[in-house]
């Protein structure tokens, strides 16, 4: 059971460079999410996709874009990286956004450093 | 606005002793409460949840949590700690608005000392 797979695991970017973080889930989940994790701040939602074909902003969307490529895949793009985007990024999925009795499943994260 | 507080950045406990990781929340209406665990270099894993019903919720790996509405708390407990329980623990809350409305705490690092 692969669950939620994220690539890459590590990335170093220079300020202004762009990159795309990839995420795929094999659990047939409708909803997918991107979070960032910073020390002392817990997890903050960047963007989410309630279902294939829809995306919405979360708590901290500035500087990011997303694409729900199909039901399995949800990518996060940094168009012009900034040092403030240095963080650990997690992708997650769930059966649906509204079914809180069905847990979130997380990938292992991407550790991004922007210099 | 909803919020969740984990007042201890780190909790140290001796192996075999009971452990408690504290969580308090603030939300209008009935809360959905969760505990997740994060092992080093891994994503968060679901431990348990409170939706409704019994105040004592049992979860994975022998963990349990007690929902206390009057104290707005949802403390995580385990009767006998294992070294392998050492990890980062996150409490989370939602007011039934869906996962896009879930607020995570800042995390508590649990260190179980052999």
Short mmCIF file of C-alpha atoms in Angstrom, two decimals:
data_model
loop_
_atom_site.label_atom_id
_atom_site.label_comp_id
_atom_site.label_asym_id
_atom_site.label_seq_id
_atom_site.Cartn_x
_atom_site.Cartn_y
_atom_site.Cartn_z
CA UNK A 1 0.00 0.00 0.00
CA UNK A 2 1.75 3.13 -1.25
CA UNK A 3 -0.84 5.54 0.17
CA UNK A 4 0.28 9.12 -0.53
CA UNK A 5 3.53 9.52 -2.44
CA UNK A 6 5.39 12.82 -2.67
CA UNK A 7 8.35 13.74 -4.83
CA UNK A 8 11.01 14.98 -4.40
CA UNK A 9 11.99 14.32 -0.79
CA UNK A 10 14.48 17.16 -0.65
CA UNK A 11 15.05 20.26 -2.77
CA UNK A 12 17.26 23.31 -2.60
CA UNK A 13 16.30 26.32 -4.70
CA UNK A 14 17.76 29.73 -5.23
CA UNK A 15 15.52 32.75 -4.75
CA UNK A 16 13.45 33.29 -7.86
CA UNK A 17 13.64 29.75 -9.16
CA UNK A 18 10.51 27.74 -9.78
CA UNK A 19 9.62 24.16 -9.04
CA UNK A 20 6.68 21.78 -8.81
CA UNK A 21 6.06 19.38 -5.96
CA UNK A 22 4.28 16.23 -7.03
CA UNK A 23 1.75 14.22 -5.05
CA UNK A 24 -0.18 11.07 -5.91
CA UNK A 25 -2.56 8.91 -3.89
CA UNK A 26 -3.78 5.41 -4.65
CA UNK A 27 -6.68 5.24 -2.20
CA UNK A 28 -9.34 6.56 -4.59
CA UNK A 29 -9.82 9.59 -2.35
CA UNK A 30 -11.81 12.52 -3.62
CA UNK A 31 -10.05 15.25 -1.64
CA UNK A 32 -6.41 16.28 -1.54
CA UNK A 33 -4.51 18.95 0.40
CA UNK A 34 -1.18 20.74 0.58
CA UNK A 35 0.17 21.83 3.95
CA UNK A 36 3.35 23.46 5.07
CA UNK A 37 4.96 22.71 8.42
CA UNK A 38 7.11 25.31 10.13
CA UNK A 39 8.69 25.11 13.59
CA UNK A 40 6.33 26.30 16.31
CA UNK A 41 3.45 26.80 13.89
CA UNK A 42 1.95 23.38 13.34
CA UNK A 43 0.52 22.60 9.92
CA UNK A 44 -1.05 25.29 7.79
CA UNK A 45 -3.23 24.59 4.79
CA UNK A 46 -1.98 26.10 1.52
CA UNK A 47 -4.51 24.81 -1.00
CA UNK A 48 -6.95 21.98 -1.22
CA UNK A 49 -8.99 20.17 -3.82
CA UNK A 50 -12.33 18.92 -2.61
CA UNK A 51 -12.82 16.84 -5.74
CA UNK A 52 -11.33 16.34 -9.18
CA UNK A 53 -11.62 19.56 -11.15
CA UNK A 54 -11.82 21.91 -8.17
CA UNK A 55 -9.20 23.75 -6.14
CA UNK A 56 -9.53 26.30 -3.36
CA UNK A 57 -7.27 28.48 -1.27
CA UNK A 58 -6.40 27.56 2.25
CA UNK A 59 -4.90 29.64 5.03
CA UNK A 60 -1.58 30.55 3.34
CA UNK A 61 -1.96 30.43 -0.48
CA UNK A 62 0.19 33.40 -1.50
CA UNK A 63 3.15 32.46 -3.69
CA UNK A 64 1.74 29.07 -4.65
CA UNK A 65 -0.40 27.54 -7.36
CA UNK A 66 -1.90 24.08 -7.60
CA UNK A 67 -3.21 21.72 -10.22
CA UNK A 68 -5.49 18.75 -9.67
CA UNK A 69 -4.29 16.78 -12.66
CA UNK A 70 -6.71 13.90 -12.15
CA UNK A 71 -8.25 12.09 -9.22
CA UNK A 72 -4.90 10.66 -8.14
CA UNK A 73 -2.55 13.61 -8.57
CA UNK A 74 -2.33 17.07 -7.01
CA UNK A 75 0.71 19.24 -7.64
CA UNK A 76 1.97 22.37 -5.91
CA UNK A 77 3.96 24.94 -7.86
CA UNK A 78 6.22 27.70 -6.61
CA UNK A 79 6.59 30.15 -9.48
CA UNK A 80 9.28 32.34 -7.91
CA UNK A 81 10.66 30.86 -4.73
CA UNK A 82 11.40 33.07 -1.74
CA UNK A 83 13.34 32.29 1.47
CA UNK A 84 10.04 32.54 3.40
CA UNK A 85 8.93 29.42 1.54
CA UNK A 86 11.63 27.34 3.19
CA UNK A 87 9.55 24.69 4.91
CA UNK A 88 8.48 21.07 4.94
CA UNK A 89 5.57 20.48 2.59
CA UNK A 90 3.05 17.72 3.12
CA UNK A 91 0.44 16.40 0.77
CA UNK A 92 -2.58 14.68 2.26
CA UNK A 93 -5.75 13.04 1.05
CA UNK A 94 -9.10 12.05 2.50
CA UNK A 95 -12.25 10.34 1.30
CA UNK A 96 -13.86 13.78 1.11
CA UNK A 97 -13.46 17.15 2.79
CA UNK A 98 -16.72 16.72 4.67
CA UNK A 99 -16.19 13.23 6.03
CA UNK A 100 -14.30 13.97 9.22
CA UNK A 101 -14.88 10.44 10.47
CA UNK A 102 -12.51 9.28 7.72
CA UNK A 103 -8.93 10.30 8.54
CA UNK A 104 -6.41 12.35 6.63
CA UNK A 105 -3.59 10.34 5.07
CA UNK A 106 -0.25 12.12 4.71
CA UNK A 107 2.75 11.70 2.49
CA UNK A 108 6.29 11.70 3.91
CA UNK A 109 6.94 15.30 3.03
CA UNK A 110 9.25 17.42 0.88
CA UNK A 111 11.91 19.41 2.69
CA UNK A 112 12.45 22.61 0.69
CA UNK A 113 15.20 25.12 1.31
CA UNK A 114 15.28 28.43 -0.55
CA UNK A 115 18.56 30.31 -0.39
CA UNK B 1 -12.35 31.58 15.25
CA UNK B 2 -11.27 28.17 16.39
CA UNK B 3 -7.94 27.38 17.97
CA UNK B 4 -6.06 24.58 19.64
CA UNK B 5 -3.28 24.85 22.21
CA UNK B 6 -0.65 22.33 23.15
CA UNK B 7 0.92 23.98 26.18
CA UNK B 8 4.01 21.76 26.37
CA UNK B 9 6.66 21.85 23.66
CA UNK B 10 8.19 18.68 25.06
CA UNK B 11 7.16 15.96 27.48
CA UNK B 12 9.68 13.55 28.99
CA UNK B 13 8.53 10.31 30.55
CA UNK B 14 10.31 7.17 31.70
CA UNK B 15 9.62 3.96 29.84
CA UNK B 16 6.83 2.03 31.52
CA UNK B 17 5.31 5.11 33.15
CA UNK B 18 1.97 6.57 32.11
CA UNK B 19 2.09 9.48 29.71
CA UNK B 20 -0.16 12.46 29.08
CA UNK B 21 0.10 14.97 26.24
CA UNK B 22 -2.16 17.94 26.81
CA UNK B 23 -4.48 19.69 24.37
CA UNK B 24 -7.08 22.39 24.89
CA UNK B 25 -9.32 23.82 22.22
CA UNK B 26 -11.60 26.71 21.50
CA UNK B 27 -14.47 26.34 19.04
CA UNK B 28 -18.08 27.42 18.97
CA UNK B 29 -20.47 24.52 18.91
CA UNK B 30 -19.56 20.86 18.99
CA UNK B 31 -15.95 20.05 18.13
CA UNK B 32 -14.38 17.33 16.05
CA UNK B 33 -11.05 16.50 17.72
CA UNK B 34 -8.09 14.53 16.43
CA UNK B 35 -4.66 13.32 17.45
CA UNK B 36 -1.95 12.63 14.91
CA UNK B 37 1.61 11.38 15.44
CA UNK B 38 4.67 12.22 13.37
CA UNK B 39 7.79 10.07 13.45
CA UNK B 40 11.09 11.56 12.21
CA UNK B 41 11.15 12.26 8.48
CA UNK B 42 7.64 10.91 8.05
CA UNK B 43 4.19 12.35 7.48
CA UNK B 44 1.52 12.56 10.14
CA UNK B 45 -0.34 9.39 11.04
CA UNK B 46 -3.86 9.31 12.44
CA UNK B 47 -4.13 8.09 16.06
CA UNK B 48 -7.71 8.73 17.12
CA UNK B 49 -10.66 11.05 16.88
CA UNK B 50 -13.62 12.30 18.87
CA UNK B 51 -16.76 13.02 16.89
CA UNK B 52 -19.54 12.27 19.34
CA UNK B 53 -20.45 9.68 21.96
CA UNK B 54 -18.21 8.33 24.70
CA UNK B 55 -15.83 10.84 26.18
CA UNK B 56 -13.02 8.26 26.31
CA UNK B 57 -11.77 7.46 22.85
CA UNK B 58 -9.42 4.57 22.13
CA UNK B 59 -7.02 4.69 19.22
CA UNK B 60 -4.00 3.07 17.64
CA UNK B 61 -0.92 1.74 19.48
CA UNK B 62 -2.64 1.69 22.89
CA UNK B 63 -3.33 5.41 23.00
CA UNK B 64 -6.54 6.92 24.28
CA UNK B 65 -7.88 10.43 24.77
CA UNK B 66 -10.47 11.91 27.06
CA UNK B 67 -12.85 14.58 25.83
CA UNK B 68 -13.75 17.02 28.58
CA UNK B 69 -16.32 19.55 27.40
CA UNK B 70 -16.32 21.66 30.57
CA UNK B 71 -12.54 22.06 30.47
CA UNK B 72 -12.42 22.16 26.65
CA UNK B 73 -9.63 19.61 26.71
CA UNK B 74 -8.70 16.50 24.77
CA UNK B 75 -5.61 15.07 26.46
CA UNK B 76 -3.81 12.10 24.94
CA UNK B 77 -2.89 9.29 27.32
CA UNK B 78 -1.22 5.92 27.43
CA UNK B 79 -0.93 3.71 30.51
CA UNK B 80 2.63 2.53 29.87
CA UNK B 81 5.03 4.42 27.61
CA UNK B 82 7.36 2.70 25.14
CA UNK B 83 10.62 4.08 23.76
CA UNK B 84 9.07 3.66 20.32
CA UNK B 85 6.34 6.17 21.30
CA UNK B 86 8.93 8.97 21.08
CA UNK B 87 7.63 11.25 18.35
CA UNK B 88 5.88 14.56 17.68
CA UNK B 89 2.18 14.62 18.55
CA UNK B 90 -0.36 16.99 17.05
CA UNK B 91 -3.83 17.80 18.30
CA UNK B 92 -6.35 19.19 15.81
CA UNK B 93 -9.88 20.61 15.96
CA UNK B 94 -12.69 21.38 13.56
CA UNK B 95 -16.20 22.66 13.94
CA UNK B 96 -17.58 20.08 11.50
CA UNK B 97 -16.73 22.35 8.60
CA UNK B 98 -14.69 19.77 6.81
CA UNK B 99 -10.97 19.13 6.62
CA UNK B 100 -10.36 22.47 4.99
CA UNK B 101 -11.40 23.98 8.33
CA UNK B 102 -9.20 21.83 10.57
CA UNK B 103 -6.79 23.71 12.82
CA UNK B 104 -3.65 21.93 13.99
CA UNK B 105 -1.79 22.60 17.21
CA UNK B 106 1.92 23.39 17.24
CA UNK B 107 2.88 19.90 18.34
CA UNK B 108 4.37 18.30 21.45
CA UNK B 109 7.56 16.31 21.30
CA UNK B 110 7.31 13.19 23.43
CA UNK B 111 10.58 11.73 24.63
CA UNK B 112 10.39 8.34 26.34
CA UNK B 113 13.53 7.67 28.32
CA UNK B 114 14.74 4.06 28.62
#
